[in-house]
Short mmCIF file of C-alpha atoms in Angstrom, two decimals:
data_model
loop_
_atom_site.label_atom_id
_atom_site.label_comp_id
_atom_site.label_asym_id
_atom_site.label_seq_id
_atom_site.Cartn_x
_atom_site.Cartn_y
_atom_site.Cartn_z
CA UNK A 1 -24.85 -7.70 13.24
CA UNK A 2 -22.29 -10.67 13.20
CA UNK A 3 -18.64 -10.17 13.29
CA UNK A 4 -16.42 -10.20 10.13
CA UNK A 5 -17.29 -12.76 8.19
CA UNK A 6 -19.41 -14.36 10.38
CA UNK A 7 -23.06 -15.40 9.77
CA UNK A 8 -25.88 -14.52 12.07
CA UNK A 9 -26.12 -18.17 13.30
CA UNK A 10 -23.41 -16.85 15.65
CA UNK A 11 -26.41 -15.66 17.33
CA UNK A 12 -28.47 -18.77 17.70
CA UNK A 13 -27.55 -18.97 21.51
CA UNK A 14 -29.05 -15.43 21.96
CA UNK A 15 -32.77 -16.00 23.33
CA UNK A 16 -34.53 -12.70 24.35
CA UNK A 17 -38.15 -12.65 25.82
CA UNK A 18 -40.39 -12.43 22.56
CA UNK A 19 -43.03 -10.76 24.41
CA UNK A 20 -40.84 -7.93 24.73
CA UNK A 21 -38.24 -8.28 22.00
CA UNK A 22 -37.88 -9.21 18.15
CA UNK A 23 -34.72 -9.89 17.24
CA UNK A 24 -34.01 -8.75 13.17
CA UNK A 25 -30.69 -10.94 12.33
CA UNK A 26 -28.77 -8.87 9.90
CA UNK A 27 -26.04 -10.80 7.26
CA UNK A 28 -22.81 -9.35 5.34
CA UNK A 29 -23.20 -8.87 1.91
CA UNK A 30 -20.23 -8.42 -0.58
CA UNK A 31 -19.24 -4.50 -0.71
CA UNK A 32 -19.35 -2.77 -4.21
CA UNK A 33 -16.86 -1.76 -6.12
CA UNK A 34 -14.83 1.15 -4.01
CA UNK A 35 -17.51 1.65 -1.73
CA UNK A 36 -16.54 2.96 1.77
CA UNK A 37 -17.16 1.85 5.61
CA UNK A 38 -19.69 4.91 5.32
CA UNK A 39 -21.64 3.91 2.33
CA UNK A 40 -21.51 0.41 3.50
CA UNK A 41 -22.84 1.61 6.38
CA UNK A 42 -25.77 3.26 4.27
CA UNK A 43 -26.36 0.13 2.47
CA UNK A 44 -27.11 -2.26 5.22
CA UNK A 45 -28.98 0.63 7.45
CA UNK A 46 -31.74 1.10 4.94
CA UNK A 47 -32.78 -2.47 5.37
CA UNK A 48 -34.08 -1.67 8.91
CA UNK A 49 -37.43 -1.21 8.82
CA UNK A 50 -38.20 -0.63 12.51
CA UNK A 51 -37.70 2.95 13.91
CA UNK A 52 -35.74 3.75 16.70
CA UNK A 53 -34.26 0.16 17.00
CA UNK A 54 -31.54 -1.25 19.32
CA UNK A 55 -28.44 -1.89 17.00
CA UNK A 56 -26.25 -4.84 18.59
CA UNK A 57 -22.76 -5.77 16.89
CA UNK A 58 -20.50 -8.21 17.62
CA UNK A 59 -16.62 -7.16 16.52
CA UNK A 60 -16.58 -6.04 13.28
CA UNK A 61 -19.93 -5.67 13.27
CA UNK A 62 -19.61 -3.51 16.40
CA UNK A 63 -18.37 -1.12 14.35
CA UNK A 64 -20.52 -1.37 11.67
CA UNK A 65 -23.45 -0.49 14.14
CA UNK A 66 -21.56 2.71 15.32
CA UNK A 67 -21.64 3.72 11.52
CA UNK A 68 -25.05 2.65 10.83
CA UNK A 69 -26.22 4.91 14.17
CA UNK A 70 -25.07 8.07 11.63
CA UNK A 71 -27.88 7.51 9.10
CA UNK A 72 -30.41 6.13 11.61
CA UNK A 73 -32.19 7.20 14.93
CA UNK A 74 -31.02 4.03 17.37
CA UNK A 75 -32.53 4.01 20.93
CA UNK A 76 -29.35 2.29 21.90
CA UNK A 77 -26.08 1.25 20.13
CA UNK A 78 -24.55 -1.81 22.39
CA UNK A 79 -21.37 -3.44 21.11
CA UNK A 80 -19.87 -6.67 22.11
CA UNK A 81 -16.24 -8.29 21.79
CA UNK A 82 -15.55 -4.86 19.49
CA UNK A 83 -14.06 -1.06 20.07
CA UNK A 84 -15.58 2.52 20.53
CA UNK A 85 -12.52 4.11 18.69
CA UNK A 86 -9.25 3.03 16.75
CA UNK A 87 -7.97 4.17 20.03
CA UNK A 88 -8.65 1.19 21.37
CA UNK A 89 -7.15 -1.29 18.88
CA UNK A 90 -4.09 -3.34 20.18
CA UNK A 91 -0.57 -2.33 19.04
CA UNK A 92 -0.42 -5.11 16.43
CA UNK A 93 -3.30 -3.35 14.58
CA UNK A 94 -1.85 -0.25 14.74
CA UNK A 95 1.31 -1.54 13.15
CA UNK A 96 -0.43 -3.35 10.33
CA UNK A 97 -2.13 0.17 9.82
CA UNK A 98 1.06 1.70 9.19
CA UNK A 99 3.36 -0.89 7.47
CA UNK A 100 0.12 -2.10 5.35
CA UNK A 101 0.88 -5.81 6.79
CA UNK A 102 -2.87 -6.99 6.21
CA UNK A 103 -2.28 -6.74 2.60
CA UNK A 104 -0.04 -10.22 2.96
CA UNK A 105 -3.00 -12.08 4.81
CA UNK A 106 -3.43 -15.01 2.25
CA UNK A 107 -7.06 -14.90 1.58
CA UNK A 108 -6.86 -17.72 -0.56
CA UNK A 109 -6.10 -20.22 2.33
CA UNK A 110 -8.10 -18.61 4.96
CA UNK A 111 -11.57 -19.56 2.03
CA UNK A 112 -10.71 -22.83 2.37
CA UNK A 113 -11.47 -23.99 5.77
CA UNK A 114 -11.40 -27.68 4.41
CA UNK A 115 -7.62 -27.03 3.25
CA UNK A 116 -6.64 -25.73 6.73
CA UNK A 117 -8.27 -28.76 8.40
CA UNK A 118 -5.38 -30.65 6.77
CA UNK A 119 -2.89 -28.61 8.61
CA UNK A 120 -4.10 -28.91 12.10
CA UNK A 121 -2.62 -30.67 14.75
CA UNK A 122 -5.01 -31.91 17.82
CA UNK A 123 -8.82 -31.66 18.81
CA UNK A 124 -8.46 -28.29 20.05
CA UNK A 125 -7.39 -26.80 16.53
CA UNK A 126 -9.49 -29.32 14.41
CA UNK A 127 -12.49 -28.16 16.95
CA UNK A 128 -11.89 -24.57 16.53
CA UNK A 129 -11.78 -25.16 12.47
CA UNK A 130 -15.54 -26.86 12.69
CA UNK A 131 -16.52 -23.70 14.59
CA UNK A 132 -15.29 -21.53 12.21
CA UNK A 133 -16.77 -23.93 9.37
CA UNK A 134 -20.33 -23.37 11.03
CA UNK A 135 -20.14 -20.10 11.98
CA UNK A 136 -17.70 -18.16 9.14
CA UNK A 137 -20.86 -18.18 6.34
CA UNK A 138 -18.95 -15.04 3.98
CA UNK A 139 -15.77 -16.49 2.23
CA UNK A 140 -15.74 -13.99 -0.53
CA UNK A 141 -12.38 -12.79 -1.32
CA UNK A 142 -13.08 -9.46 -2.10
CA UNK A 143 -15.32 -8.81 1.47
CA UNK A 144 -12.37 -10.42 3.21
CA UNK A 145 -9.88 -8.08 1.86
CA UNK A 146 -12.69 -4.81 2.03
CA UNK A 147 -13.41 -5.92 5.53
CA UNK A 148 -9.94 -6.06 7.08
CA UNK A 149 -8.83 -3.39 5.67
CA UNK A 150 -11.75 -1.08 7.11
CA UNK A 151 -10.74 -2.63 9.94
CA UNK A 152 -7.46 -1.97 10.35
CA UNK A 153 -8.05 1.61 8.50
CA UNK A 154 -11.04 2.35 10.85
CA UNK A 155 -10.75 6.40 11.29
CA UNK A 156 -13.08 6.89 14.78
CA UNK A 157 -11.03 8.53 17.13
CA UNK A 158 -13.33 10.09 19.53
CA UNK A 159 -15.59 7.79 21.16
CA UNK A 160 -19.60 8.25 21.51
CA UNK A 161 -20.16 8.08 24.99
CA UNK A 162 -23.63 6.72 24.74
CA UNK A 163 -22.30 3.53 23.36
CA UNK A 164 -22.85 0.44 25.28
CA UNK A 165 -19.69 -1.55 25.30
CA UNK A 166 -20.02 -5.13 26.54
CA UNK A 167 -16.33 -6.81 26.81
CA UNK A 168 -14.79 -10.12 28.38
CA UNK A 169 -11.38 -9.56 30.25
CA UNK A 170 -9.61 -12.92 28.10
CA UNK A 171 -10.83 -11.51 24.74
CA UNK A 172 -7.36 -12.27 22.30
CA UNK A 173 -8.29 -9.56 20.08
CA UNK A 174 -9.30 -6.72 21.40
CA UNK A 175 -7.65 -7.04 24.62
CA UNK A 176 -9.30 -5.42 27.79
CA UNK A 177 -6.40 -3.46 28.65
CA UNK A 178 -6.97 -0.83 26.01
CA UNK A 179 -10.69 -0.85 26.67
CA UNK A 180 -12.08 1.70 28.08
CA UNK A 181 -15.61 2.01 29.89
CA UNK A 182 -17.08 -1.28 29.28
CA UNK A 183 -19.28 -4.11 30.83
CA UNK A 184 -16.57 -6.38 32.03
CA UNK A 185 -17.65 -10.28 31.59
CA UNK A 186 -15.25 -12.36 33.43
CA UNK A 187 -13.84 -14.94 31.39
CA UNK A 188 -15.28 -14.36 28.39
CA UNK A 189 -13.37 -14.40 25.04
CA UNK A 190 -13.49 -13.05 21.50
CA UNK A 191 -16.44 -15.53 21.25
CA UNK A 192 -18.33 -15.16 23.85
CA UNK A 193 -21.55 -14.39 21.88
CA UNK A 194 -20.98 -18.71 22.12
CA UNK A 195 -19.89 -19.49 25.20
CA UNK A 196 -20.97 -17.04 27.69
CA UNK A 197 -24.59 -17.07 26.05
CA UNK A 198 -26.25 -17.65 29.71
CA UNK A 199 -24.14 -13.96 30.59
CA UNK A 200 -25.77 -12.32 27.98
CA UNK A 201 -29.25 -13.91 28.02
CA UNK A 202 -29.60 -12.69 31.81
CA UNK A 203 -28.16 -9.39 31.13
CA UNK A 204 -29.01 -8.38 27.36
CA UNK A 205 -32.70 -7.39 28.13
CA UNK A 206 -32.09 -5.54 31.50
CA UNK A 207 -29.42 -3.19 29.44
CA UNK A 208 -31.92 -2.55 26.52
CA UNK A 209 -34.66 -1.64 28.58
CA UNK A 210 -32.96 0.18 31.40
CA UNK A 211 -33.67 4.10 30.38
CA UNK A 212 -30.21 5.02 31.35
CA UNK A 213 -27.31 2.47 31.25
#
């Protein structure tokens, strides 16, 4: 499962042996009307058609995976570049939590990746804007504003131990200094399902198929 808002072509880096693996790329879809992180949850869940799968989410979609492990038997639940518990959330989260700050995120602009091009300043920034261009597939107002908000409004406080965390120590968003009991990938970032690819290639089918990890 991508991250939020993200398509599964974020994944197209991810090679797994296919004489031991299939890999089932799941995609956002727009949430109905009121419908919870839960039910949500639900929704997408029932589209699995392999029992006892191994669910792998990348941020938001980490936690989307924990959910979806209620309503189905998972061998193994591994998250990447995500949290185990709103525990782990930095304190800017936890803030827009209680002053209801991501309510003033305008949406609008953050649709229109064309419109932002406009305003950035250098190859870095105008690089970073392509990425998102490829990669950022849902631009739906009403998922962006559903998705931050169960976000930010994510109610897991205990963590499930047999989660599989995977987490690089420069990731901007979830930064490794509230993370507890995770897979530590040296330089890798918030998008390191991209650029530390060759980590996770190596690494990805030894954790599935180890019986304990």
């Amino acid at each position: 499962m991508p991250g939020l808002a993200a398509s599964s072509a974020i994944f197209e880096r991810i090679s797994l042996p296919s004489t031991e693996f299939e890999m089932v790329l799941l995609e956002w879809e727009i949430p109905l009307d009121n419908e919870t992180l839960a039910n949500y949850a639900k929704r997408i869940a029932g589209k699995i058609k392999h029992k006892n799968p191994v669910l792998i989410g990348v941020s938001f979609g980490g936690i989307l995976v924990q959910e979806m492990s209620k309503w189905i038997e998972a061998r193994k639940v591994i998250i990447i570049s995500s949290v185990k518990s709103n525990a782990e959330f930095p304190r800017r989260m936890k803030i827009a939590k209680t002053t209801k700050a991501y309510k003033l995120i305008p949406m609008n602009l953050l649709l229109n990746i064309e419109s932002l091009a406009k305003f950035s300043f250098g190859d870095k920034i105008t690089q970073r804007l392509k990425l998102y261009e490829k990669f950022l597939s849902v631009r739906d107002k009403r998922y962006l504003d559903w998705a931050i908000e169960q976000v930010i409004l994510w109610d897991r406080t205990v963590i499930d131990e047999k989660v599989i965390h995977i987490h690089g120590d420069a990731d901007e968003v979830f930064p490794i200094k509230y993370i507890k009991k995770c897979t530590v990938v040296k330089g890798g970032t918030h998008i390191m399902i991209l650029n530390k690819f060759r980590w996770l290639n190596e690494n990805l089918p030894k954790i599935i198929l180890k019986e304990y990890y």
